[in-house]
Amino acid sequence: MTTVLISIVLLILSGLAAFTAGRSYKVATLLGAGGAFLACISAMPPVLRILLGGASKPLHLPWDVPYGSFSVAIDPLSAAFLVPILVLSALCALYGAQYLESYSAGKSTGAHWFFFNLLVASMIMVTIARNGVLFLIAWEVMSISPLFLILFEDEKPEVRSAGWTYLVAAHLGAVFILVFFLMLGRNSQSLDFDLLMAQGKGLPLGGGVLFLFAVIGFGAKAGFIPFHVWLPEAHPAAPSHVSALMSGIMIKMGIYGILRSLTLLGRPDPLWGYAMIGIGLSSGILGVIYALAQHDLKRLLAYHSVENIGIIALGIGVGLMGEASGLPVLAALGFGGAIFHVLNHAIFKGLLFLGAGSVLHGAKTAKIDRLGGLLKSMPVTGACFLIGAAAISGLPPLNGFASEFLIYYGAIGASLKGSAAFATPLILTAAGLALIGGLATACFTKAFGVVFLGEPRHEETAHESGILMRIPMLALAGLCAIIGITSPLILNILGPAVRVILSSQGQMAASGLMPATRPLLMISLASTGLIFLTIALVLIRKAILRGRTVTSAPTWGCGYARPTARMQYTASSFAQPLTGLFRPFLRTAETVRMPKDIFPTNAFFESHTNDAFKELIFEPAFLGIARLFSRLKWLQHGRVQLYVLYIAITLMAILFWKLRG
Amino acid sequence: MSSFIFSFAALLFSPFLLSIINRTKAVLGGRKGAPLLQPYYDIIKLIQKGAVYSCTTTWVFKAGPAVGLAATIICVFIVPFGAHPAPFAFSGDFVLLAYLLGLSRFFTVSAALDTGSSFEGMGASREAAFSALAEPALFLALAAVARKTGELSLSGIFHAISAQGWGASSLPIALLTTTALLIIFLAENARIPVDDPNTHLELTMIHEVMVLDHGGMDLAFIQYGASLKLWVLGAILMGCLAPGRPDTSWLGGAAFMGGMCALSVLTGVIESSMARLRLVRVPQLLSGAGGLAALALILVMR
């Protein structure tokens, strides 16, 4: 406990030190990034100890704030979220130290590192806070600090607009969370989670409304559709290590919020499970369909965050159904799969965003259709991106498969019995996961294939990134493989975290994830076999080809002798069969000038997919609100005397109201 | 131990299915047809060749066939030999099987894109799109038989079907599931009506065009992998339809082998009697398969 609090202090102090160092790139980076790295590494051992079964003493200090207290604790659920926070933050700090160098001319890197460290510190605080007020304060700091990170390149108008979208989305979500805690603590003297948990069993209003508020409030942070609109704006605008941190971890704080509020709300209703499965299916499928239609690598990755949040929501939904119908194994598999996927997604999405940043850094653009053949000039980035792409598609032997398997296993296993009303959502979960998996494979073969394979589509030569940027990518790629192979061991770590969620249920908590041990063992056995078999096949081919003629020649172009790089299949054409199929959802706008005459001179094709939810829901809604408020403009005219009068009238009104009551 | 022997028999026997399909097509077309061992001759000939790699390609191009074949070989050890349990049988094994096929596809598609050729890009794009649609149909069909039998592994499912049989009352379920699985089997193995393995126009191909630039050992890996995939998906279909009896070990195995041969003949008959669908119709066919499987599931849950 103390170590973790010390590292929070270290994070804030090193951020402040970097801030005072200001515009000197080297000093600010050394203080800021170095401080973040050290703080995260030093907080690692106590957190791991808790996951492996150790205990930590909660800390409870009184506080003057109404309903507040400085109450912090680390339980296995906190620790399961702290591990990815610490790992990814340390690696992103390392990466950012080199990445920012070429963008930092005339900018204050000190301020950047200050807010970076503040973001990391506030995320740690959110996971360990055990009081509503403390939680909300940490949550607000966590919501505000990314704004300044997104606005790093604030000279670009699209970056400013992205920052604005982010700010609005973050605050709308926070309002619901505030109301959630207010309603929860109505009858209580303090918002300490222990007290709230004790009264959770007899919530008068029924937990349903509270659950709804939690899902909306935390879902806005997590990026459930339709609250996802800020993700595809903010992630491409932010520097890449910040995108990695936001997408890998910060949006997961929304998931943490939902899981933590479940511990406060008592026994769930089966409807909650249906709702989460519905949210998961829509976010998962629509997220990946939107990703398929994107032309910008980082925007594509942002939509994949929506997809993966959908998968996590499916896991939570399956878990809730298990909890509501008294099936401990189903509950454990659902929640366990969700928490495992949080860890896995942090690793491979962090890796992919760092890879995209490396592309942006080395090739000066992230427009997929302008890139190509980067594997030759950026071998390390390319290989790491390939591993991340396979992992996010949920392919064995990597980590994404293990967590998705837990959800599949729970859903299909429980669907064998029970009524149709109970089995249908579970089977839909499995079928939805299958569709998401297939579409994700299509999307990531597109992203990896078009960006890294084939011939370069532009003249400029790309270069590999520096060592500080390569080490984090290699580390994350290694983790993808290691976690994939050792998944049965991870089950033992996930067990206690799942038990925290189910603790209010008594006997539910006892039996855990054990039934999944044998399947996961078999999977890691098969994965090991797969790896050895692949190596064996490669060696056999090498041995047989030794001594024979191995030559190289141009790619077969059906006899056409002068192919150019621009004739290659583009990302848009690769995705066309699927984007065409899902056109009603995507509403892709196309501008076409068809080739005419016998010798066509110029032809032209352009497609653009805007977010339908942004265009059809949020923009009209906010415009309407703006129009409504513009009716009140006559109140605002710039005459100070009248403003003073307003104040006087207000004071009088309050006074009379007070006197009456 | 005997389960391993059966799996190795599958490894050995699978190219023979291709020759049965080709012979059926030849007989129905009034031709004499290639020797029955032709697929083996092809593979042996390819192994004896050198290699030509496109100068555009990288290590991904060489990794594609190796990973693809390795993943499919593992699948052969997961899929049971009729009512005989597979050596790699565990609850939820069909999820691993589907995702291993996905891994194989991921690398085949990537290897195709590595050549920088539009033709191969075209094939890759279609393969990725159609498999994404076939995947949910496969899961729905397997969920239907899983719920029918109350088992969670392929070996358990097939064992239960062979012990209980489908019975007259669940005949519609059997019919719907196997039709869905047959469509998936034809689509995933690049057969008519989804893809024509004999076509010579690159613009209309799916699977064949993806491997245009592979030759020698790599092509041998791909062709052998394709025959194994034919076996794996065919074995799932036959397992649901007529898995044989588990008690009479060798006789049951022989009956299952006979079933696989019959499936190959059926594939040959389908290929001789109908044309390939237009590419825009393929998604409808695949969602139709999903619909049939969903219908079967509704009947099971009733």
Short mmCIF file of N, CA and C in Angstrom, two decimals, chain A residues 94-230:
data_model
loop_
_atom_site.label_atom_id
_atom_site.label_comp_id
_atom_site.label_asym_id
_atom_site.label_seq_id
_atom_site.Cartn_x
_atom_site.Cartn_y
_atom_site.Cartn_z
N LEU A 94 8.67 5.36 -21.74
CA LEU A 94 9.94 5.08 -22.42
C LEU A 94 9.84 5.46 -23.90
N TYR A 95 8.74 5.03 -24.50
CA TYR A 95 8.53 5.26 -25.93
C TYR A 95 8.39 6.75 -26.23
N GLY A 96 7.60 7.41 -25.37
CA GLY A 96 7.33 8.82 -25.59
C GLY A 96 8.59 9.66 -25.50
N ALA A 97 9.54 9.24 -24.66
CA ALA A 97 10.77 10.01 -24.49
C ALA A 97 11.46 10.21 -25.83
N GLN A 98 11.41 9.20 -26.70
CA GLN A 98 12.05 9.36 -28.01
C GLN A 98 11.07 9.89 -29.06
N TYR A 99 9.80 9.46 -28.93
CA TYR A 99 8.81 9.79 -29.95
C TYR A 99 8.58 11.29 -30.05
N LEU A 100 8.53 11.95 -28.89
CA LEU A 100 8.15 13.37 -28.88
C LEU A 100 9.22 14.26 -29.48
N GLU A 101 10.47 13.74 -29.56
CA GLU A 101 11.59 14.61 -29.91
C GLU A 101 11.35 15.36 -31.21
N SER A 102 10.82 14.63 -32.22
CA SER A 102 10.68 15.28 -33.52
C SER A 102 9.46 16.19 -33.60
N TYR A 103 8.59 16.11 -32.60
CA TYR A 103 7.41 16.97 -32.62
C TYR A 103 7.52 18.14 -31.65
N SER A 104 8.65 18.21 -30.93
CA SER A 104 8.66 19.07 -29.76
C SER A 104 9.14 20.49 -30.05
N ALA A 105 9.48 20.79 -31.31
CA ALA A 105 10.06 22.11 -31.58
C ALA A 105 9.09 23.21 -31.13
N GLY A 106 9.57 24.10 -30.26
CA GLY A 106 8.76 25.24 -29.84
C GLY A 106 7.64 24.88 -28.89
N LYS A 107 7.65 23.67 -28.36
CA LYS A 107 6.56 23.29 -27.46
C LYS A 107 7.12 22.98 -26.08
N SER A 108 6.27 23.07 -25.09
CA SER A 108 6.72 22.77 -23.75
C SER A 108 6.53 21.28 -23.48
N THR A 109 7.61 20.52 -23.57
CA THR A 109 7.50 19.09 -23.27
C THR A 109 7.28 18.88 -21.79
N GLY A 110 7.75 19.85 -20.98
CA GLY A 110 7.56 19.72 -19.54
C GLY A 110 6.09 19.61 -19.20
N ALA A 111 5.26 20.47 -19.82
CA ALA A 111 3.82 20.44 -19.56
C ALA A 111 3.25 19.09 -19.97
N HIS A 112 3.73 18.58 -21.10
CA HIS A 112 3.24 17.28 -21.56
C HIS A 112 3.49 16.21 -20.52
N TRP A 113 4.74 16.17 -20.04
CA TRP A 113 5.05 15.12 -19.06
C TRP A 113 4.32 15.32 -17.75
N PHE A 114 4.07 16.60 -17.39
CA PHE A 114 3.32 16.85 -16.17
C PHE A 114 1.94 16.19 -16.26
N PHE A 115 1.25 16.44 -17.38
CA PHE A 115 -0.10 15.88 -17.50
C PHE A 115 -0.06 14.36 -17.72
N PHE A 116 1.00 13.88 -18.38
CA PHE A 116 1.15 12.43 -18.57
C PHE A 116 1.25 11.74 -17.21
N ASN A 117 2.14 12.27 -16.37
CA ASN A 117 2.31 11.64 -15.05
C ASN A 117 1.08 11.80 -14.19
N LEU A 118 0.40 12.94 -14.36
CA LEU A 118 -0.83 13.17 -13.61
C LEU A 118 -1.88 12.14 -14.02
N LEU A 119 -1.94 11.86 -15.34
CA LEU A 119 -2.91 10.88 -15.82
C LEU A 119 -2.63 9.50 -15.22
N VAL A 120 -1.35 9.11 -15.22
CA VAL A 120 -0.99 7.80 -14.66
C VAL A 120 -1.34 7.76 -13.17
N ALA A 121 -0.96 8.84 -12.46
CA ALA A 121 -1.22 8.87 -11.01
C ALA A 121 -2.72 8.80 -10.74
N SER A 122 -3.51 9.53 -11.55
CA SER A 122 -4.95 9.54 -11.27
C SER A 122 -5.58 8.19 -11.59
N MET A 123 -5.05 7.49 -12.61
CA MET A 123 -5.61 6.17 -12.90
C MET A 123 -5.32 5.20 -11.76
N ILE A 124 -4.09 5.29 -11.20
CA ILE A 124 -3.78 4.43 -10.05
C ILE A 124 -4.73 4.77 -8.89
N MET A 125 -4.95 6.08 -8.70
CA MET A 125 -5.81 6.53 -7.60
C MET A 125 -7.23 6.01 -7.80
N VAL A 126 -7.74 6.05 -9.04
CA VAL A 126 -9.11 5.58 -9.30
C VAL A 126 -9.25 4.12 -8.88
N THR A 127 -8.23 3.31 -9.18
CA THR A 127 -8.37 1.89 -8.88
C THR A 127 -8.24 1.59 -7.39
N ILE A 128 -7.58 2.48 -6.64
CA ILE A 128 -7.41 2.14 -5.22
C ILE A 128 -8.37 2.92 -4.32
N ALA A 129 -9.07 3.92 -4.87
CA ALA A 129 -9.96 4.74 -4.04
C ALA A 129 -11.11 3.89 -3.52
N ARG A 130 -11.45 4.09 -2.24
CA ARG A 130 -12.56 3.35 -1.65
C ARG A 130 -13.61 4.30 -1.06
N ASN A 131 -13.64 5.51 -1.58
CA ASN A 131 -14.63 6.47 -1.12
C ASN A 131 -15.15 7.22 -2.35
N GLY A 132 -16.44 7.44 -2.41
CA GLY A 132 -17.05 8.03 -3.59
C GLY A 132 -16.46 9.37 -3.97
N VAL A 133 -16.23 10.24 -2.95
CA VAL A 133 -15.73 11.58 -3.24
C VAL A 133 -14.30 11.50 -3.77
N LEU A 134 -13.49 10.69 -3.11
CA LEU A 134 -12.11 10.53 -3.55
C LEU A 134 -12.08 9.95 -4.97
N PHE A 135 -12.94 8.99 -5.21
CA PHE A 135 -13.04 8.36 -6.53
C PHE A 135 -13.38 9.41 -7.58
N LEU A 136 -14.38 10.26 -7.27
CA LEU A 136 -14.81 11.26 -8.26
C LEU A 136 -13.71 12.27 -8.54
N ILE A 137 -12.96 12.64 -7.48
CA ILE A 137 -11.89 13.61 -7.70
C ILE A 137 -10.82 13.00 -8.61
N ALA A 138 -10.43 11.76 -8.27
CA ALA A 138 -9.43 11.09 -9.11
C ALA A 138 -9.96 10.94 -10.54
N TRP A 139 -11.24 10.61 -10.65
CA TRP A 139 -11.86 10.41 -11.97
C TRP A 139 -11.81 11.70 -12.79
N GLU A 140 -12.08 12.83 -12.12
CA GLU A 140 -12.06 14.11 -12.85
C GLU A 140 -10.66 14.44 -13.31
N VAL A 141 -9.67 14.23 -12.43
CA VAL A 141 -8.29 14.50 -12.83
C VAL A 141 -7.92 13.62 -14.03
N MET A 142 -8.38 12.36 -13.96
CA MET A 142 -8.09 11.42 -15.04
C MET A 142 -8.79 11.85 -16.33
N SER A 143 -9.94 12.52 -16.21
CA SER A 143 -10.66 12.94 -17.41
C SER A 143 -10.06 14.21 -18.01
N ILE A 144 -9.54 15.08 -17.12
CA ILE A 144 -9.05 16.37 -17.61
C ILE A 144 -7.65 16.26 -18.19
N SER A 145 -6.77 15.51 -17.52
CA SER A 145 -5.37 15.55 -17.95
C SER A 145 -5.16 15.06 -19.39
N PRO A 146 -5.91 14.05 -19.89
CA PRO A 146 -5.68 13.67 -21.29
C PRO A 146 -5.99 14.80 -22.26
N LEU A 147 -6.87 15.73 -21.86
CA LEU A 147 -7.20 16.83 -22.78
C LEU A 147 -5.93 17.57 -23.19
N PHE A 148 -5.07 17.84 -22.19
CA PHE A 148 -3.85 18.59 -22.49
C PHE A 148 -2.85 17.73 -23.26
N LEU A 149 -2.96 16.40 -23.10
CA LEU A 149 -2.09 15.52 -23.87
C LEU A 149 -2.56 15.46 -25.32
N ILE A 150 -3.90 15.40 -25.51
CA ILE A 150 -4.45 15.37 -26.88
C ILE A 150 -4.06 16.66 -27.60
N LEU A 151 -4.09 17.79 -26.86
CA LEU A 151 -3.87 19.09 -27.50
C LEU A 151 -2.40 19.40 -27.72
N PHE A 152 -1.53 18.39 -27.70
CA PHE A 152 -0.09 18.66 -27.86
C PHE A 152 0.19 19.41 -29.16
N GLU A 153 -0.43 18.97 -30.25
CA GLU A 153 -0.23 19.67 -31.53
C GLU A 153 -1.39 20.62 -31.76
N ASP A 154 -1.56 21.59 -30.85
CA ASP A 154 -2.78 22.40 -30.87
C ASP A 154 -2.81 23.41 -32.00
N GLU A 155 -1.73 23.45 -32.83
CA GLU A 155 -1.80 24.36 -33.97
C GLU A 155 -2.69 23.81 -35.08
N LYS A 156 -3.00 22.51 -35.02
CA LYS A 156 -3.84 21.92 -36.05
C LYS A 156 -5.32 22.04 -35.66
N PRO A 157 -6.17 22.53 -36.56
CA PRO A 157 -7.59 22.69 -36.20
C PRO A 157 -8.26 21.38 -35.85
N GLU A 158 -7.88 20.26 -36.53
CA GLU A 158 -8.57 19.01 -36.22
C GLU A 158 -8.22 18.51 -34.82
N VAL A 159 -7.02 18.85 -34.36
CA VAL A 159 -6.63 18.47 -33.01
C VAL A 159 -7.46 19.24 -31.99
N ARG A 160 -7.67 20.54 -32.26
CA ARG A 160 -8.47 21.34 -31.32
C ARG A 160 -9.90 20.83 -31.28
N SER A 161 -10.43 20.49 -32.45
CA SER A 161 -11.80 19.99 -32.48
C SER A 161 -11.91 18.65 -31.75
N ALA A 162 -10.88 17.80 -31.90
CA ALA A 162 -10.89 16.51 -31.21
C ALA A 162 -10.86 16.73 -29.70
N GLY A 163 -10.05 17.70 -29.26
CA GLY A 163 -9.97 18.00 -27.84
C GLY A 163 -11.32 18.43 -27.29
N TRP A 164 -12.02 19.23 -28.05
CA TRP A 164 -13.34 19.71 -27.66
C TRP A 164 -14.31 18.54 -27.52
N THR A 165 -14.34 17.66 -28.54
CA THR A 165 -15.22 16.48 -28.48
C THR A 165 -14.92 15.65 -27.25
N TYR A 166 -13.63 15.47 -26.99
CA TYR A 166 -13.23 14.67 -25.83
C TYR A 166 -13.76 15.28 -24.55
N LEU A 167 -13.58 16.60 -24.43
CA LEU A 167 -13.96 17.28 -23.19
C LEU A 167 -15.45 17.12 -22.93
N VAL A 168 -16.26 17.30 -23.98
CA VAL A 168 -17.71 17.19 -23.82
C VAL A 168 -18.09 15.77 -23.40
N ALA A 169 -17.54 14.79 -24.11
CA ALA A 169 -17.89 13.39 -23.83
C ALA A 169 -17.49 13.02 -22.40
N ALA A 170 -16.29 13.43 -21.99
CA ALA A 170 -15.80 13.07 -20.66
C ALA A 170 -16.71 13.65 -19.60
N HIS A 171 -17.21 14.86 -19.83
CA HIS A 171 -18.01 15.48 -18.77
C HIS A 171 -19.43 15.00 -18.74
N LEU A 172 -19.98 14.70 -19.90
CA LEU A 172 -21.32 14.13 -19.88
C LEU A 172 -21.32 12.83 -19.11
N GLY A 173 -20.27 12.02 -19.31
CA GLY A 173 -20.17 10.77 -18.56
C GLY A 173 -20.06 11.02 -17.08
N ALA A 174 -19.23 12.01 -16.72
CA ALA A 174 -18.98 12.28 -15.30
C ALA A 174 -20.26 12.68 -14.58
N VAL A 175 -21.17 13.38 -15.29
CA VAL A 175 -22.42 13.79 -14.66
C VAL A 175 -23.19 12.56 -14.18
N PHE A 176 -23.25 11.53 -15.04
CA PHE A 176 -24.00 10.33 -14.66
C PHE A 176 -23.35 9.63 -13.48
N ILE A 177 -22.00 9.64 -13.45
CA ILE A 177 -21.32 8.98 -12.34
C ILE A 177 -21.61 9.73 -11.04
N LEU A 178 -21.61 11.05 -11.13
CA LEU A 178 -21.90 11.88 -9.95
C LEU A 178 -23.29 11.54 -9.41
N VAL A 179 -24.27 11.50 -10.31
CA VAL A 179 -25.64 11.18 -9.89
C VAL A 179 -25.68 9.78 -9.30
N PHE A 180 -24.94 8.86 -9.93
CA PHE A 180 -24.89 7.48 -9.44
C PHE A 180 -24.47 7.44 -7.98
N PHE A 181 -23.38 8.15 -7.67
CA PHE A 181 -22.90 8.12 -6.28
C PHE A 181 -23.87 8.84 -5.35
N LEU A 182 -24.47 9.94 -5.82
CA LEU A 182 -25.41 10.68 -4.97
C LEU A 182 -26.60 9.80 -4.59
N MET A 183 -27.14 9.06 -5.60
CA MET A 183 -28.28 8.20 -5.33
C MET A 183 -27.90 7.05 -4.41
N LEU A 184 -26.68 6.55 -4.64
CA LEU A 184 -26.23 5.40 -3.85
C LEU A 184 -26.07 5.79 -2.38
N GLY A 185 -25.62 7.03 -2.15
CA GLY A 185 -25.27 7.42 -0.79
C GLY A 185 -26.36 8.23 -0.10
N ARG A 186 -27.60 8.21 -0.65
CA ARG A 186 -28.66 9.03 -0.10
C ARG A 186 -28.85 8.82 1.40
N ASN A 187 -28.84 7.56 1.82
CA ASN A 187 -29.18 7.27 3.21
C ASN A 187 -27.94 7.06 4.07
N SER A 188 -26.80 7.45 3.55
CA SER A 188 -25.58 7.12 4.26
C SER A 188 -24.86 8.40 4.67
N GLN A 189 -24.07 8.30 5.75
CA GLN A 189 -23.35 9.49 6.20
C GLN A 189 -22.09 9.73 5.38
N SER A 190 -21.61 8.68 4.78
CA SER A 190 -20.35 8.81 4.06
C SER A 190 -20.42 7.96 2.81
N LEU A 191 -19.61 8.31 1.82
CA LEU A 191 -19.61 7.56 0.57
C LEU A 191 -18.53 6.48 0.57
N ASP A 192 -18.10 6.04 1.74
CA ASP A 192 -17.12 4.95 1.78
C ASP A 192 -17.73 3.69 1.16
N PHE A 193 -16.92 3.02 0.33
CA PHE A 193 -17.46 1.87 -0.39
C PHE A 193 -17.92 0.76 0.57
N ASP A 194 -17.20 0.63 1.71
CA ASP A 194 -17.58 -0.43 2.65
C ASP A 194 -19.01 -0.24 3.14
N LEU A 195 -19.32 1.03 3.49
CA LEU A 195 -20.66 1.33 3.98
C LEU A 195 -21.70 1.10 2.89
N LEU A 196 -21.36 1.56 1.67
CA LEU A 196 -22.30 1.42 0.56
C LEU A 196 -22.56 -0.04 0.26
N MET A 197 -21.50 -0.85 0.35
CA MET A 197 -21.64 -2.26 0.04
C MET A 197 -22.59 -2.93 1.03
N ALA A 198 -22.48 -2.49 2.32
CA ALA A 198 -23.33 -3.10 3.34
C ALA A 198 -24.80 -2.81 3.06
N GLN A 199 -25.11 -1.61 2.55
CA GLN A 199 -26.52 -1.29 2.32
C GLN A 199 -26.98 -1.74 0.94
N GLY A 200 -26.01 -2.17 0.09
CA GLY A 200 -26.35 -2.51 -1.29
C GLY A 200 -27.37 -3.61 -1.39
N LYS A 201 -27.39 -4.50 -0.38
CA LYS A 201 -28.29 -5.64 -0.50
C LYS A 201 -29.74 -5.22 -0.42
N GLY A 202 -30.01 -4.12 0.30
CA GLY A 202 -31.41 -3.72 0.42
C GLY A 202 -31.69 -2.38 -0.24
N LEU A 203 -31.22 -2.21 -1.47
CA LEU A 203 -31.48 -0.94 -2.14
C LEU A 203 -32.98 -0.77 -2.34
N PRO A 204 -33.54 0.37 -1.86
CA PRO A 204 -34.99 0.53 -1.92
C PRO A 204 -35.49 0.64 -3.36
N LEU A 205 -34.78 1.42 -4.17
CA LEU A 205 -35.29 1.72 -5.50
C LEU A 205 -35.06 0.56 -6.46
N GLY A 206 -34.38 -0.48 -6.00
CA GLY A 206 -33.96 -1.51 -6.94
C GLY A 206 -32.71 -1.00 -7.60
N GLY A 207 -31.79 -1.91 -7.86
CA GLY A 207 -30.51 -1.47 -8.41
C GLY A 207 -30.60 -1.06 -9.86
N GLY A 208 -31.73 -1.35 -10.53
CA GLY A 208 -31.81 -1.16 -11.98
C GLY A 208 -31.44 0.23 -12.45
N VAL A 209 -32.04 1.24 -11.79
CA VAL A 209 -31.79 2.61 -12.22
C VAL A 209 -30.32 2.95 -11.99
N LEU A 210 -29.82 2.52 -10.82
CA LEU A 210 -28.41 2.80 -10.51
C LEU A 210 -27.50 2.14 -11.53
N PHE A 211 -27.85 0.89 -11.88
CA PHE A 211 -27.04 0.18 -12.86
C PHE A 211 -27.04 0.94 -14.19
N LEU A 212 -28.20 1.45 -14.57
CA LEU A 212 -28.31 2.20 -15.82
C LEU A 212 -27.38 3.42 -15.79
N PHE A 213 -27.42 4.14 -14.65
CA PHE A 213 -26.55 5.32 -14.54
C PHE A 213 -25.08 4.92 -14.62
N ALA A 214 -24.73 3.83 -13.95
CA ALA A 214 -23.33 3.39 -13.97
C ALA A 214 -22.93 3.02 -15.39
N VAL A 215 -23.82 2.31 -16.10
CA VAL A 215 -23.45 1.87 -17.45
C VAL A 215 -23.29 3.08 -18.37
N ILE A 216 -24.17 4.07 -18.24
CA ILE A 216 -24.03 5.24 -19.12
C ILE A 216 -22.79 6.04 -18.74
N GLY A 217 -22.65 6.30 -17.44
CA GLY A 217 -21.54 7.15 -17.00
C GLY A 217 -20.19 6.52 -17.28
N PHE A 218 -20.03 5.26 -16.86
CA PHE A 218 -18.75 4.61 -17.09
C PHE A 218 -18.61 4.18 -18.54
N GLY A 219 -19.77 3.88 -19.18
CA GLY A 219 -19.72 3.47 -20.58
C GLY A 219 -19.24 4.59 -21.49
N ALA A 220 -19.51 5.85 -21.10
CA ALA A 220 -19.03 6.96 -21.92
C ALA A 220 -17.51 6.98 -21.92
N LYS A 221 -16.92 6.62 -20.78
CA LYS A 221 -15.46 6.55 -20.72
C LYS A 221 -14.95 5.32 -21.48
N ALA A 222 -15.68 4.21 -21.32
CA ALA A 222 -15.22 2.97 -21.95
C ALA A 222 -15.39 3.02 -23.46
N GLY A 223 -16.40 3.75 -23.93
CA GLY A 223 -16.60 3.85 -25.37
C GLY A 223 -17.64 2.89 -25.91
N PHE A 224 -18.67 2.56 -25.10
CA PHE A 224 -19.79 1.79 -25.63
C PHE A 224 -20.47 2.61 -26.71
N ILE A 225 -20.89 1.94 -27.79
CA ILE A 225 -21.71 2.63 -28.78
C ILE A 225 -23.05 2.96 -28.13
N PRO A 226 -23.62 4.15 -28.23
CA PRO A 226 -23.23 5.29 -29.06
C PRO A 226 -22.35 6.33 -28.36
N PHE A 227 -21.76 5.99 -27.19
CA PHE A 227 -20.94 6.99 -26.51
C PHE A 227 -19.49 6.94 -26.96
N HIS A 228 -19.24 6.28 -28.10
CA HIS A 228 -17.87 6.06 -28.54
C HIS A 228 -17.35 7.23 -29.38
N VAL A 229 -18.20 8.23 -29.68
CA VAL A 229 -17.83 9.18 -30.73
C VAL A 229 -16.53 9.92 -30.48
N TRP A 230 -16.11 10.02 -29.20
CA TRP A 230 -14.87 10.77 -28.96
C TRP A 230 -13.64 9.95 -29.31
#
